[in-house]
Amino acid sequence: METVSIRTSTNQYDVVVGNGLIEQISNFLPKDYSNILVISDETVYEQYGERIKNGLGNRKIAHSIVPAGEASKNINNYYKLLTNALNQELDRKALIIALGGGMIGDLAGFVASTYMRGIDFIQVPTTILAHDSSVGGKVAINHEKGKNMIGSFYPPTAVIYDINTLRTLPQREIRSGYAEIMKHGLISSHSFFEECLNTDLTNTLSDQTLKDQLVKGIKVKADIVQRDEKESNIRKFLNFGHTLGHAIEAEAGYGNMTHGEAVAIGMLFALQLSETIYHKPMPFDSLYEWMKRNKYPVHVKGFEMSRLIKRMKMDKKAENANIQMVLLQDIGKPSVYTIDDNVLLTQLKKFAEKVG
Amino acid sequence: METVSIRTSTNQYDVVVGNGLIEQISNFLPKDYSNILVISDETVYEQYGERIKNGLGNRKIAHSIVPAGEASKNINNYYKLLTNALNQELDRKALIIALGGGMIGDLAGFVASTYMRGIDFIQVPTTILAHDSSVGGKVAINHEKGKNMIGSFYPPTAVIYDINTLRTLPQREIRSGYAEIMKHGLISSHSFFEECLNTDLTNTLSDQTLKDQLVKGIKVKADIVQRDEKESNIRKFLNFGHTLGHAIEAEAGYGNMTHGEAVAIGMLFALQLSETIYHKPMPFDSLYEWMKRNKYPVHVKGFEMSRLIKRMKMDKKAENANIQMVLLQDIGKPSVYTIDDNVLLTQLKKFAEKVG
């Protein structure tokens, strides 16, 4: 078991990573909550619902379940969950537990951040991807006009990460989550990046490897969000691979390509661009080979480049006409670069020629 | 013109009080915003919409209008306003201006607090009541199961209080708002309380008197919220008169009695209770006479006492079975008191006998 402590502008919380934590969750609650609402999705609750209830022991516990999938992160489920919380008589000293992946963490976290102006919530992530989303205090729901358009900065009270839940993840989920670990490698250090490159996702990862790399990834993220919680400057580095990634994800249609698969393509493109802009050799080929070896989809020929650029402009990080992208001056040295539309189009075409 | 500076856990903002500020609002914007959304209600926008647009000068300005009245503070308008903000292409550096009374401040503030995880908003209050609600960073919408159940702590970027807007307020609105000034008097000092008692609301208040008393009220509130932004302890003092007040307001049916009128009755009852509990003479008769002189409704005989108690228990400040009320150990010395249901019932009956 390992603990990473994260200090924010308003409080401090622990991310605990280990095996079998759900069954002993009572030991990790920072307070003696009397009334608890577990928010989860159908798939996850079926697997872990009883276990977490047993782990919580003799408290007043209720649960609210939404359908699995990103589409559940909407205003209707948000309001329904608030209504359930009121029906369960949750008061200001109650607790919400988000049991699931990033979608559940975002949705339940936004409910917690606005229920009676904010009550405690604990993240219990059940995917690799959620090592990223559960840390850093960003919570949100989607608007039909854009992802995560409605939300808050609201740090959790704790993150309890039981890596036993990762054993049953489907291969696509592993790929999706591992792309964010790779991102944390690329923006932090040569050694962490090399370690990621040497990881073979087609074989089962050992608990030790998985725990080590998750903790490393969490520390990279923690270090950044502690220095820039509200994304005024360096937190933007965490968007490495995401500007093109979000555009690809949306163009493919949510669900057709996973978040991490789209981000991986975005990172590969960012490496090409970094090399062009900063005239510094980048490990484009190594990442490309690693992605193919681990069965990431790499082709972009199905996408219309002008539509991708339009999507990138709609991304809320584009604060004015020009698109901002995170590039690497070197491995571990990210920087924000404002790119001209024509340069971007030329580079995207070149990228499409390379990867097909 | 007078300025009160308020320091919060996350930032600092100015409350500027003066005449004709709407026309010169550009001078009070802390930044050069390029895209502004003015949120207002039909009645207020008709009076001040053009003026504020002229005051803002050559910027990209849009407006979203909701019907006047507390009923507009709901989830549907919340989502509509977010949609309008997206349609107007507000980005993270845009500004929302809340032009109106407490309802507009709460609603527009909650939109600002959650739009793209929070953008700047400026309160431009147009009622006396809003001297209270515009300061302190509480924003919210109502749930059908309770008032202000969905919201955030989100301080404004500035409060620009043009007291010219108060000249055309109807008598009921003046009474409603002045009750909160009286509250600030009662919980802060003998001298401020005496000054309030000497104020005659049936005649037009001079600009000077109004400005002085508003600034005094704002300073009382500012002093408290600076020391306890998230209502962990002393911020509860601001609920003086509100536990019974909220219950009466809800039982009467929203709109049938104004917020301040209901709070005034709540304060009068709290004085009776304070005298009983702390064995200290309280100015019950002086407040009672002042209320009657200024045409506040004082009767409670129309209400069923057990229903009022039930409402008081539903109030989100009641964190467990027993009701907590703010009482006065002396004028200017508030304290939180947990009261037994039977004592409360007896006292309410005694109160009803006195005031009818």
XYZ file of C-alpha atoms in Angstrom, chain B:
356
model
C -18.814 56.661 -3.256
C -17.476 54.180 -0.744
C -15.543 50.937 -1.135
C -15.467 47.900 1.174
C -12.736 45.359 0.407
C -13.444 41.723 1.148
C -10.734 39.115 1.430
C -11.715 35.454 0.915
C -9.737 32.217 1.055
C -9.161 32.393 -2.674
C -9.192 36.056 -3.653
C -10.195 39.588 -2.785
C -12.951 41.775 -4.167
C -14.329 45.268 -3.758
C -17.891 46.296 -2.979
C -18.343 49.788 -4.408
C -21.405 51.711 -3.187
C -22.417 55.006 -4.798
C -24.707 56.973 -7.111
C -24.834 56.535 -10.874
C -22.346 53.663 -10.998
C -24.200 51.714 -13.723
C -23.554 54.430 -16.292
C -19.833 54.389 -15.482
C -19.500 50.638 -14.914
C -16.525 50.385 -17.295
C -14.406 52.254 -14.735
C -15.014 49.546 -12.133
C -14.213 46.445 -14.172
C -11.018 44.925 -12.776
C -10.037 43.534 -16.188
C -10.584 44.341 -19.838
C -13.187 41.678 -20.632
C -13.824 41.094 -24.323
C -17.023 39.048 -24.044
C -19.759 39.822 -21.501
C -23.119 38.220 -20.738
C -25.575 40.296 -18.699
C -28.114 38.139 -16.842
C -31.185 39.935 -15.533
C -34.924 39.663 -15.019
C -37.594 41.214 -17.235
C -38.494 44.024 -14.847
C -34.960 45.095 -14.018
C -33.658 44.769 -17.556
C -36.412 46.994 -18.872
C -35.267 49.736 -16.491
C -31.483 49.380 -16.614
C -30.627 47.210 -19.629
C -29.826 50.021 -22.022
C -27.971 51.995 -19.373
C -25.644 49.146 -18.471
C -24.976 48.392 -22.146
C -24.071 52.030 -22.733
C -21.936 51.955 -19.620
C -20.044 48.934 -20.923
C -19.154 50.654 -24.190
C -17.718 48.963 -27.230
C -17.467 45.363 -26.119
C -19.140 42.163 -27.256
C -22.192 42.177 -24.974
C -25.151 39.819 -24.899
C -28.004 39.496 -22.426
C -30.166 36.650 -21.101
C -33.430 37.508 -19.396
C -35.521 35.333 -17.056
C -38.950 36.120 -15.585
C -38.885 38.102 -12.318
C -39.523 36.188 -9.074
C -37.973 33.442 -6.965
C -39.550 30.716 -9.134
C -36.984 31.509 -11.856
C -34.148 30.173 -9.696
C -34.587 26.642 -11.019
C -32.664 23.957 -12.887
C -34.303 24.709 -16.242
C -33.275 28.361 -16.291
C -29.834 27.350 -15.042
C -29.334 25.056 -18.029
C -30.837 27.583 -20.456
C -28.418 30.248 -19.275
C -25.466 27.873 -19.695
C -26.669 27.120 -23.219
C -26.943 30.835 -23.968
C -23.421 31.378 -22.650
C -22.137 28.646 -24.981
C -24.077 30.106 -27.900
C -22.516 33.496 -27.167
C -19.114 31.788 -27.239
C -18.145 32.906 -23.756
C -14.731 31.439 -22.989
C -12.845 31.108 -19.719
C -11.845 34.754 -19.800
C -15.372 36.057 -20.308
C -17.515 37.840 -17.709
C -21.061 37.360 -16.432
C -22.819 40.375 -14.916
C -25.713 39.702 -12.532
C -28.015 42.722 -12.843
C -30.865 42.517 -10.359
C -31.897 41.447 -6.881
C -30.950 38.401 -4.845
C -32.651 35.904 -7.175
C -30.591 37.081 -10.159
C -27.387 37.219 -8.113
C -27.888 33.656 -6.902
C -28.856 32.248 -10.307
C -26.291 34.107 -12.436
C -23.629 33.458 -9.798
C -24.289 29.730 -9.879
C -24.082 29.770 -13.674
C -20.750 31.639 -13.478
C -19.412 29.293 -10.787
C -19.959 26.197 -12.955
C -19.581 27.473 -16.531
C -16.320 25.879 -17.756
C -15.535 25.277 -14.060
C -15.954 28.933 -13.153
C -15.604 32.297 -14.844
C -15.632 35.818 -13.419
C -18.902 37.406 -12.401
C -19.829 40.826 -11.127
C -22.853 41.556 -8.994
C -24.820 44.706 -9.793
C -27.516 44.625 -7.087
C -30.716 46.621 -7.606
C -32.479 45.998 -4.271
C -31.752 46.739 -0.613
C -32.054 43.024 0.159
C -29.174 42.329 -2.227
C -26.764 44.286 0.001
C -26.861 41.046 1.943
C -26.982 38.374 -0.758
C -24.459 39.964 -3.121
C -21.718 39.878 -0.489
C -20.257 36.650 0.856
C -20.059 34.382 -2.166
C -23.073 32.147 -1.658
C -24.736 31.299 -4.962
C -27.495 28.757 -5.573
C -30.654 27.614 -7.263
C -33.690 25.983 -5.659
C -34.726 22.332 -5.771
C -38.425 21.540 -5.544
C -37.567 19.975 -2.196
C -35.907 23.060 -0.749
C -34.520 26.533 -1.232
C -30.852 26.986 -2.229
C -30.228 23.235 -2.102
C -27.963 23.320 -5.192
C -25.138 25.821 -5.166
C -21.547 26.793 -4.478
C -19.379 29.103 -2.446
C -18.120 31.339 -5.232
C -17.094 34.917 -4.477
C -17.859 37.567 -7.114
C -15.069 39.453 -8.867
C -16.664 42.720 -7.731
C -19.937 44.148 -6.426
C -21.027 47.415 -8.031
C -23.898 48.830 -6.028
C -25.615 51.765 -7.685
C -27.997 53.128 -5.059
C -29.846 55.185 -7.669
C -31.573 51.892 -8.506
C -33.104 51.835 -5.016
C -35.144 55.024 -5.562
C -37.898 53.283 -7.459
C -38.249 50.258 -5.149
C -41.808 49.493 -4.019
C -42.533 49.815 -0.286
C -42.617 46.024 0.266
C -39.167 45.640 -1.263
C -37.806 48.365 1.017
C -39.266 46.603 4.074
C -37.906 43.276 2.911
C -34.393 44.587 2.383
C -34.323 46.705 5.481
C -34.988 43.662 7.673
C -31.500 42.407 6.773
C -29.995 45.789 7.683
C -31.805 45.514 11.022
C -30.355 42.014 11.421
C -26.863 43.339 10.825
C -27.604 45.962 13.493
C -28.857 43.430 16.049
C -25.950 41.033 15.679
C -23.263 43.736 15.645
C -23.755 46.664 18.059
C -26.125 48.704 20.209
C -25.369 51.854 18.231
C -26.117 50.388 14.799
C -29.263 48.746 16.158
C -30.442 52.060 17.669
C -29.783 53.800 14.366
C -31.970 51.236 12.606
C -34.739 51.672 15.175
C -34.679 55.411 14.483
C -35.110 54.895 10.762
C -38.565 55.619 9.402
C -39.233 53.582 6.283
C -42.594 55.206 5.588
C -40.747 58.317 4.401
C -38.215 58.336 1.585
C -34.754 57.653 2.955
C -32.073 60.142 1.966
C -29.295 58.847 -0.281
C -26.832 59.596 2.487
C -28.712 57.607 5.170
C -29.281 54.699 2.844
C -25.662 54.598 1.719
C -24.350 54.857 5.284
C -26.538 52.062 6.579
C -25.924 49.799 3.580
C -22.178 50.220 3.972
C -22.462 49.491 7.709
C -24.502 46.351 6.969
C -22.042 45.212 4.316
C -19.157 45.708 6.753
C -20.860 43.561 9.410
C -21.377 40.796 6.870
C -17.891 41.176 5.378
C -16.282 40.920 8.797
C -18.046 37.625 9.466
C -17.582 35.957 6.057
C -13.896 36.860 6.043
C -13.479 34.916 9.248
C -15.676 31.967 8.228
C -16.311 31.797 4.475
C -17.702 28.259 4.391
C -20.055 28.532 7.378
C -18.192 26.242 9.752
C -19.002 28.372 12.789
C -19.596 32.134 13.150
C -21.120 32.567 9.681
C -24.138 30.847 11.199
C -24.789 34.097 13.105
C -26.025 35.571 9.825
C -28.956 33.165 10.070
C -30.333 35.236 12.951
C -34.113 35.334 12.398
C -33.852 32.979 9.447
C -34.722 29.598 10.959
C -38.285 30.609 11.774
C -38.195 33.143 8.910
C -37.589 30.519 6.240
C -40.332 28.323 7.718
C -42.853 31.189 7.696
C -41.858 32.227 4.173
C -42.356 28.682 2.900
C -45.607 28.078 4.809
C -47.080 31.371 3.604
C -46.179 30.299 0.067
C -43.296 32.007 -1.688
C -44.306 35.446 -2.906
C -47.095 35.893 -0.363
C -44.707 37.190 2.241
C -41.343 38.720 1.312
C -38.119 37.180 2.606
C -37.399 40.168 4.834
C -40.901 40.352 6.238
C -40.651 36.721 7.306
C -37.150 37.223 8.705
C -38.350 40.216 10.734
C -40.909 38.000 12.477
C -38.158 35.419 12.998
C -35.926 38.036 14.621
C -38.698 39.209 16.925
C -39.277 35.621 18.053
C -35.526 35.135 18.510
C -35.487 38.140 20.863
C -38.244 36.604 22.991
C -36.390 33.299 23.082
C -33.062 34.967 23.889
C -34.631 36.686 26.891
C -36.047 33.391 28.133
C -32.869 31.389 27.642
C -30.239 33.914 28.721
C -32.334 35.833 31.332
C -31.240 39.118 29.850
C -33.703 41.900 28.925
C -34.097 42.226 25.163
C -35.603 45.080 23.106
C -38.586 42.967 22.066
C -41.064 45.838 22.468
C -38.903 48.358 20.606
C -38.512 46.057 17.605
C -42.196 45.112 17.734
C -43.270 48.779 17.731
C -40.826 49.619 14.941
C -42.176 46.780 12.819
C -45.787 47.862 13.305
C -44.893 51.506 12.638
C -43.246 50.514 9.385
C -46.115 48.265 8.297
C -44.405 44.893 8.633
C -46.932 42.043 8.929
C -46.446 40.668 12.463
C -49.218 38.130 12.991
C -48.491 34.405 13.144
C -51.932 33.131 14.160
C -52.575 31.866 10.621
C -49.790 29.287 10.917
C -49.986 25.833 12.439
C -47.100 25.676 14.926
C -46.306 21.982 14.411
C -45.948 22.592 10.681
C -43.572 25.486 11.305
C -41.429 23.234 13.500
C -41.422 20.557 10.817
C -40.232 23.135 8.295
C -37.531 24.323 10.680
C -36.279 20.756 10.927
C -36.096 20.451 7.148
C -33.920 23.548 6.969
C -30.471 22.410 5.845
C -28.883 24.093 8.834
C -30.494 21.439 11.045
C -27.748 18.856 10.876
C -29.500 16.363 13.074
C -32.702 15.877 14.976
C -32.544 19.058 17.069
C -33.063 22.532 15.678
C -30.237 25.031 15.974
C -31.192 28.689 16.323
C -29.154 31.853 16.517
C -29.969 33.801 19.685
C -28.519 36.919 21.308
C -26.728 36.849 24.632
C -26.816 40.616 24.237
C -27.229 43.045 21.312
C -24.103 42.419 19.221
C -23.430 39.045 20.915
C -25.010 36.267 18.834
C -24.617 32.597 19.672
C -25.892 29.291 18.290
C -28.331 27.477 20.547
C -29.697 23.943 20.129
C -33.301 23.915 21.175
C -35.589 21.125 22.315
C -38.765 20.688 20.243
C -41.069 21.021 23.240
C -39.463 24.216 24.468
C -39.717 25.583 20.946
C -43.414 24.734 20.716
C -44.200 26.335 24.075
C -42.302 29.473 23.098
C -43.988 29.687 19.700
C -47.402 29.486 21.383
C -46.411 32.222 23.826
C -45.220 34.318 20.892
C -48.522 33.810 19.048
C -50.418 34.956 22.135
C -48.373 38.164 22.231
C -48.406 39.185 18.585
C -51.641 37.560 17.527
